XYZ file of C-alpha atoms in Angstrom:
425
model
C -13.168 -8.978 15.464
C -14.030 -5.334 14.873
C -11.565 -2.940 13.269
C -11.000 0.814 13.582
C -8.546 2.038 10.943
C -6.685 5.334 10.580
C -5.035 5.540 7.168
C -5.173 7.430 3.866
C -8.516 8.255 2.245
C -10.474 5.123 1.431
C -10.260 4.189 -2.255
C -7.765 7.017 -2.873
C -4.975 4.741 -4.120
C -4.248 1.007 -3.850
C -2.012 1.036 -0.759
C -1.206 -2.108 1.186
C -3.581 -1.069 3.992
C -6.380 -0.763 1.441
C -5.553 -4.212 0.062
C -5.609 -5.751 3.566
C -8.958 -4.267 4.477
C -10.620 -4.940 1.128
C -10.304 -8.552 2.248
C -10.889 -8.175 5.985
C -14.094 -6.196 5.410
C -15.540 -9.160 3.529
C -16.213 -10.859 6.865
C -15.587 -8.402 9.661
C -16.868 -4.879 10.408
C -14.485 -2.012 9.730
C -14.687 1.677 10.606
C -12.272 3.592 8.377
C -11.173 7.133 9.252
C -9.922 9.002 6.202
C -6.525 10.708 6.287
C -5.761 13.259 9.007
C -2.583 14.252 7.157
C 1.151 14.166 7.767
C 2.003 17.862 7.500
C 0.555 21.328 7.965
C -0.907 22.860 4.801
C 0.718 25.746 2.955
C -0.934 28.423 0.881
C -0.275 26.836 -2.499
C -2.991 25.810 -4.949
C -2.653 22.091 -4.310
C -2.962 22.360 -0.528
C -5.884 24.793 -0.760
C -7.680 22.413 -3.140
C -7.039 19.571 -0.710
C -8.486 21.613 2.183
C -11.616 22.349 0.141
C -11.956 18.670 -0.717
C -11.610 17.690 2.950
C -14.192 20.293 3.977
C -16.653 18.940 1.429
C -16.119 15.393 2.686
C -17.139 16.476 6.190
C -20.362 18.031 4.877
C -21.201 15.278 2.394
C -21.047 11.535 2.952
C -17.678 10.090 1.790
C -17.827 8.057 -1.389
C -18.154 4.378 -0.713
C -15.722 1.926 -2.186
C -16.484 1.085 -5.816
C -16.259 -2.655 -6.262
C -13.859 -3.753 -8.982
C -14.129 -6.851 -11.103
C -11.171 -8.437 -9.322
C -12.498 -8.538 -5.769
C -10.992 -11.069 -3.384
C -11.711 -14.646 -4.329
C -11.821 -15.886 -0.762
C -12.484 -14.273 2.597
C -10.893 -14.794 5.986
C -11.939 -13.868 9.492
C -9.519 -13.100 12.278
C -9.270 -16.754 13.260
C -8.748 -17.751 9.608
C -12.140 -19.426 9.344
C -14.453 -18.514 6.511
C -17.822 -17.134 7.574
C -20.826 -17.819 5.331
C -22.249 -14.568 3.995
C -25.717 -15.412 5.310
C -24.343 -15.243 8.877
C -23.021 -11.695 8.520
C -25.655 -9.394 9.967
C -23.685 -6.268 10.760
C -24.465 -4.381 7.523
C -25.888 -4.880 4.048
C -22.706 -4.189 2.055
C -19.107 -5.339 2.203
C -17.737 -1.810 2.486
C -16.281 -0.194 5.593
C -18.016 2.620 7.424
C -16.015 5.581 6.072
C -15.654 8.727 8.208
C -14.446 12.118 7.013
C -12.261 13.409 9.869
C -13.104 16.617 11.698
C -9.544 17.513 12.584
C -7.072 20.403 12.478
C -4.028 19.762 10.215
C -1.532 21.280 12.684
C 0.213 18.328 14.308
C 3.003 20.488 15.743
C 0.480 22.167 18.071
C -0.215 20.450 21.402
C -3.587 22.215 21.587
C -4.559 21.029 18.080
C -3.590 17.470 19.027
C -5.851 17.569 22.099
C -8.725 19.025 20.060
C -8.248 16.382 17.357
C -8.092 13.527 19.850
C -11.384 14.628 21.372
C -13.103 15.271 18.028
C -11.937 12.073 16.303
C -12.698 9.813 19.263
C -16.173 11.345 19.443
C -16.717 10.569 15.741
C -15.450 7.006 16.153
C -17.451 6.250 19.288
C -20.599 7.661 17.692
C -20.277 5.175 14.837
C -19.529 2.349 17.254
C -22.635 3.096 19.312
C -24.969 3.663 16.350
C -23.681 1.012 13.937
C -21.921 -1.809 15.765
C -23.944 -1.845 18.966
C -27.178 -2.364 17.038
C -25.918 -4.784 14.438
C -23.503 -7.184 16.130
C -25.027 -10.220 17.872
C -25.322 -10.140 21.651
C -24.573 -12.917 24.072
C -23.091 -13.766 27.415
C -19.347 -13.479 27.877
C -16.689 -12.110 25.573
C -16.770 -13.370 22.009
C -14.124 -13.239 19.314
C -16.214 -10.770 17.318
C -16.429 -8.428 20.341
C -12.693 -7.722 20.269
C -11.804 -4.293 18.875
C -8.540 -3.726 17.003
C -7.181 -0.213 16.435
C -5.029 -0.155 13.260
C -2.920 2.955 12.638
C -1.090 3.451 9.335
C -0.239 7.098 10.069
C 1.970 8.274 12.968
C -0.230 11.379 13.217
C -2.986 9.164 14.675
C -0.933 8.289 17.792
C -3.259 10.209 20.111
C -6.109 7.808 19.306
C -4.510 4.978 21.295
C -6.645 4.371 24.371
C -9.511 6.563 23.126
C -11.389 4.034 20.958
C -12.119 1.391 23.618
C -9.779 -0.899 21.704
C -8.473 -4.208 23.017
C -5.323 -4.109 20.877
C -3.494 -1.322 19.036
C -1.368 -1.917 15.918
C 0.996 0.399 14.056
C 1.494 -0.575 10.424
C 4.593 1.149 9.031
C 4.500 0.954 5.243
C 6.927 3.817 4.538
C 9.981 5.533 5.944
C 8.271 8.710 7.136
C 11.630 10.266 8.034
C 12.451 10.564 4.317
C 9.017 10.498 2.646
C 8.278 13.551 0.520
C 5.464 15.838 1.679
C 5.867 15.054 5.391
C 6.755 17.258 8.381
C 9.715 15.035 9.177
C 10.614 16.434 12.614
C 7.016 16.452 13.892
C 5.953 13.119 12.400
C 9.235 11.504 13.452
C 8.546 12.346 17.112
C 4.965 11.108 16.795
C 6.207 7.831 15.296
C 8.593 7.279 18.230
C 5.695 7.904 20.619
C 3.437 5.567 18.641
C 6.028 2.773 18.623
C 6.236 3.011 22.407
C 2.482 3.065 23.039
C 1.113 0.473 20.600
C 0.850 -3.264 21.304
C 2.095 -4.563 17.940
C 4.044 -3.176 14.981
C 4.039 -4.475 11.408
C 6.561 -3.159 8.872
C 6.542 -3.493 5.092
C 10.286 -4.105 4.798
C 13.140 -5.638 6.759
C 15.000 -2.310 6.887
C 11.964 -0.632 8.475
C 11.628 -3.465 11.010
C 15.032 -2.623 12.509
C 13.787 0.859 13.463
C 11.422 -0.464 16.116
C 11.481 -2.582 19.322
C 12.223 -6.178 18.317
C 9.907 -7.788 20.884
C 6.737 -6.414 19.294
C 7.729 -5.777 15.672
C 6.893 -8.191 12.846
C 7.713 -8.162 9.147
C 4.623 -7.912 6.930
C 5.785 -7.489 3.348
C 3.402 -6.382 0.639
C 1.281 -8.912 -1.181
C 0.095 -9.137 -4.761
C -3.193 -9.770 -6.524
C -1.573 -12.755 -8.223
C -4.505 -13.929 -10.337
C -5.090 -10.451 -11.694
C -1.517 -9.857 -12.842
C -0.721 -13.438 -13.891
C -3.837 -14.181 -15.956
C -3.175 -13.252 -19.630
C -5.077 -10.213 -20.910
C -5.524 -8.833 -24.430
C -3.284 -5.981 -25.518
C -4.970 -2.599 -24.834
C -6.323 -0.757 -27.857
C -4.037 2.244 -27.320
C -0.889 0.158 -26.878
C 1.981 1.542 -28.991
C 3.493 -0.418 -31.864
C 7.039 -1.718 -31.699
C 9.189 -2.404 -28.628
C 8.103 -0.904 -25.293
C 9.740 -0.305 -21.901
C 7.265 0.668 -19.209
C 6.887 2.033 -15.696
C 3.738 2.715 -13.716
C 3.432 4.647 -10.493
C 3.866 8.166 -9.218
C 6.430 10.208 -11.134
C 7.985 11.857 -8.081
C 11.391 12.997 -6.848
C 12.547 9.430 -6.130
C 12.123 8.396 -9.781
C 15.254 9.031 -11.875
C 13.880 11.313 -14.586
C 17.342 11.960 -16.063
C 17.814 8.211 -16.467
C 14.512 7.913 -18.329
C 15.651 10.685 -20.679
C 18.899 8.761 -21.350
C 16.893 5.611 -22.040
C 14.735 7.436 -24.584
C 17.898 8.804 -26.254
C 19.666 5.422 -26.293
C 16.643 3.558 -27.659
C 14.956 5.962 -30.105
C 13.087 3.068 -31.752
C 11.557 1.975 -28.437
C 8.585 3.587 -26.689
C 9.141 4.584 -23.063
C 5.654 4.240 -21.542
C 4.899 5.956 -18.215
C 1.584 5.519 -16.391
C 0.744 7.545 -13.303
C 0.442 10.895 -11.585
C 3.122 13.531 -12.230
C 4.556 15.150 -9.079
C 7.951 16.335 -10.304
C 9.495 18.205 -13.228
C 9.018 16.022 -16.326
C 8.929 18.707 -19.029
C 12.160 17.601 -20.729
C 11.238 13.931 -20.470
C 7.731 14.241 -21.875
C 8.963 16.363 -24.773
C 10.820 13.316 -26.154
C 9.168 11.872 -29.263
C 9.267 8.276 -27.980
C 7.975 8.924 -24.469
C 4.282 8.202 -23.927
C 2.621 9.228 -20.635
C -0.829 8.080 -19.526
C -2.802 9.125 -16.414
C -3.349 6.791 -13.430
C -5.582 3.817 -14.210
C -7.177 0.820 -12.506
C -5.249 -2.315 -11.608
C -6.871 -4.470 -14.334
C -5.729 -1.907 -16.908
C -2.220 -1.755 -15.401
C -1.958 -5.532 -15.569
C -2.936 -5.518 -19.248
C -0.280 -2.921 -20.134
C 2.515 -4.452 -18.015
C 1.956 -7.937 -19.471
C 2.636 -6.625 -22.978
C 5.694 -4.493 -22.235
C 8.965 -5.965 -23.448
C 10.727 -4.693 -20.320
C 9.276 -3.390 -17.035
C 11.311 -0.665 -15.335
C 11.895 0.342 -11.726
C 14.180 3.346 -12.372
C 14.528 4.671 -8.828
C 17.207 6.944 -7.454
C 19.572 5.542 -4.829
C 18.200 7.341 -1.758
C 17.035 6.645 1.797
C 13.364 6.414 0.857
C 14.014 3.754 -1.783
C 16.408 1.923 0.564
C 13.542 1.448 3.046
C 10.703 0.959 0.558
C 8.956 -2.189 -0.616
C 6.934 -1.047 -3.646
C 3.749 -2.909 -4.492
C 4.583 -2.778 -8.194
C 7.657 -4.996 -7.658
C 5.545 -8.111 -7.002
C 2.969 -7.053 -9.571
C 5.680 -6.839 -12.239
C 6.973 -10.259 -11.164
C 3.487 -11.771 -11.448
C 3.144 -10.582 -15.051
C 6.280 -12.463 -16.083
C 7.615 -9.418 -17.953
C 11.442 -9.061 -17.792
C 12.387 -6.455 -15.166
C 15.310 -4.031 -14.866
C 15.369 -2.601 -11.367
C 17.422 -0.223 -9.239
C 19.065 -2.178 -6.421
C 17.348 -1.853 -3.032
C 16.993 -4.344 -0.136
C 13.380 -5.430 -0.762
C 14.210 -6.393 -4.359
C 17.262 -8.534 -3.577
C 15.383 -11.737 -2.608
C 14.017 -11.785 -6.177
C 17.420 -11.305 -7.835
C 17.200 -14.615 -9.779
C 14.093 -13.281 -11.521
C 15.074 -9.699 -12.362
C 18.068 -7.576 -13.303
C 19.329 -5.511 -10.348
C 21.318 -2.374 -11.105
C 23.702 -1.514 -8.276
C 24.862 2.019 -7.574
C 28.183 1.456 -9.319
C 26.524 -0.157 -12.366
C 25.300 1.522 -15.528
C 21.524 1.165 -15.919
C 21.773 1.427 -19.713
C 24.277 -1.450 -19.843
C 21.980 -3.621 -17.719
C 19.092 -2.891 -20.083
C 21.329 -3.928 -22.989
C 22.180 -7.192 -21.226
C 18.487 -7.871 -20.580
C 17.586 -7.288 -24.235
C 20.362 -9.641 -25.381
C 19.394 -12.351 -22.897
C 15.799 -12.246 -24.143
C 16.968 -12.639 -27.752
C 19.176 -15.631 -26.888
C 16.346 -17.656 -25.331
C 14.246 -19.968 -27.480
C 10.481 -20.222 -26.983
C 10.668 -23.061 -24.414
C 13.305 -21.205 -22.398
C 11.201 -18.040 -22.499
C 8.230 -19.924 -21.056
C 10.418 -21.467 -18.362
C 11.869 -18.072 -17.395
C 8.452 -16.420 -17.272
C 6.887 -19.230 -15.220
C 9.726 -19.203 -12.670
C 9.393 -15.425 -12.295
C 5.646 -15.634 -11.725
C 5.932 -18.491 -9.243
C 8.357 -16.437 -7.139
C 5.356 -14.440 -5.831
C 2.711 -17.159 -6.022
C 2.570 -17.489 -2.214
C 2.509 -13.715 -1.623
C -1.200 -13.107 -2.163
C -2.998 -10.456 -0.123
C -5.167 -13.229 1.320
C -2.017 -14.881 2.668
C -0.918 -11.557 4.197
C -4.272 -11.284 5.980
C -3.715 -14.779 7.371
C -0.332 -13.598 8.677
C -1.964 -10.618 10.403
C -4.580 -12.880 11.981
C -2.030 -15.435 13.150
C 0.212 -12.770 14.699
C -2.677 -11.129 16.552
C -3.943 -14.441 17.907
C -0.432 -15.432 18.964
C 0.021 -12.091 20.745
C -3.288 -12.474 22.581
C -2.375 -15.974 23.760
C 1.059 -14.890 25.021
C 1.205 -13.358 28.535
C 2.364 -9.752 28.206
C 4.910 -8.174 30.594
C 3.578 -5.934 33.297
C 4.084 -2.176 32.889
C 5.127 -1.843 36.512
C 4.750 -3.200 40.071
C 1.321 -4.124 41.315
């Protein structure tokens, strides 16, 4: 199999698409087109900086993926058979071919869409002809490795369907774009409807997202977890605070309940409220609290080390449409650490209710935290080990490698099933 992927910038943040293709690229060639955006830019400092960064990436070669110490332990091809490394001849590294898109960020314009479709397909087909054509083995008849899959994680890439000489097109919906912050909702919503109609298969990250699309070609593909990384005990980081700690990592954005975090810091003045991640909302009042500690984004091995040593891991989300449809990666990562979890109630978290404390809309988050603290104190050492082990085992079978197997199985099943005709012969 050969893969052409339209998603966010490669190595920009550990999204589910990045996790899938970190593993797929171990054995199969991947061309990765960096983000073409989900909204038109405005004249603020952040957007202008982003435009400059994108312009530089077109002029200079995009940074290749920096290998981390926790790379995939095993590799799977599209037919779930492992390929010896010595047989892979298509390039010298296990990184994708990363392309900086030459595209106009004006998706509401029909003319811009036509220009982008032409420009992006030209970039893709140039890489196919110069990289894949020379490196993949030749032979008579169609081979499994000759099949090209077009994978789209952004609705704004809909116009690429049919322009990449693909054999199969897949839309992976990892977010509810109709409520996601920083998106032209009306424009992207229409593009998503068009994409759902045109593509061959759809994968969604949550059950609530699955119901948005045609049932006959939509499959649930929940997020995985790097289980070994988050489960394996790690030493406490040097800069870990003393005393009791509640922690959260991830983007501090509008869907995180900042007021609730302030109340937690007031209710538990002897605890440290540790926050790790990028700040994209007003946190001035929160960060002014004496017992609130904020750290910048960090690598997954570092996150695992911090989360393992928290006394309580928090998912303090607001009750909103975006959270209702989401399936955050950190949920399974928290579970794999074995750290007690207090979590806003949303559909993707409910299957794990025996292993975490869900806070419904009518509940008081503070009271649920109190109950969690008391329950921890009432358990003896053997019961603590039993609780932690059961929590970790709840995501044992949710590895990213297993999710890749699910993708492979679904694609092979689709290819073996006769598809309905689009019209009379």
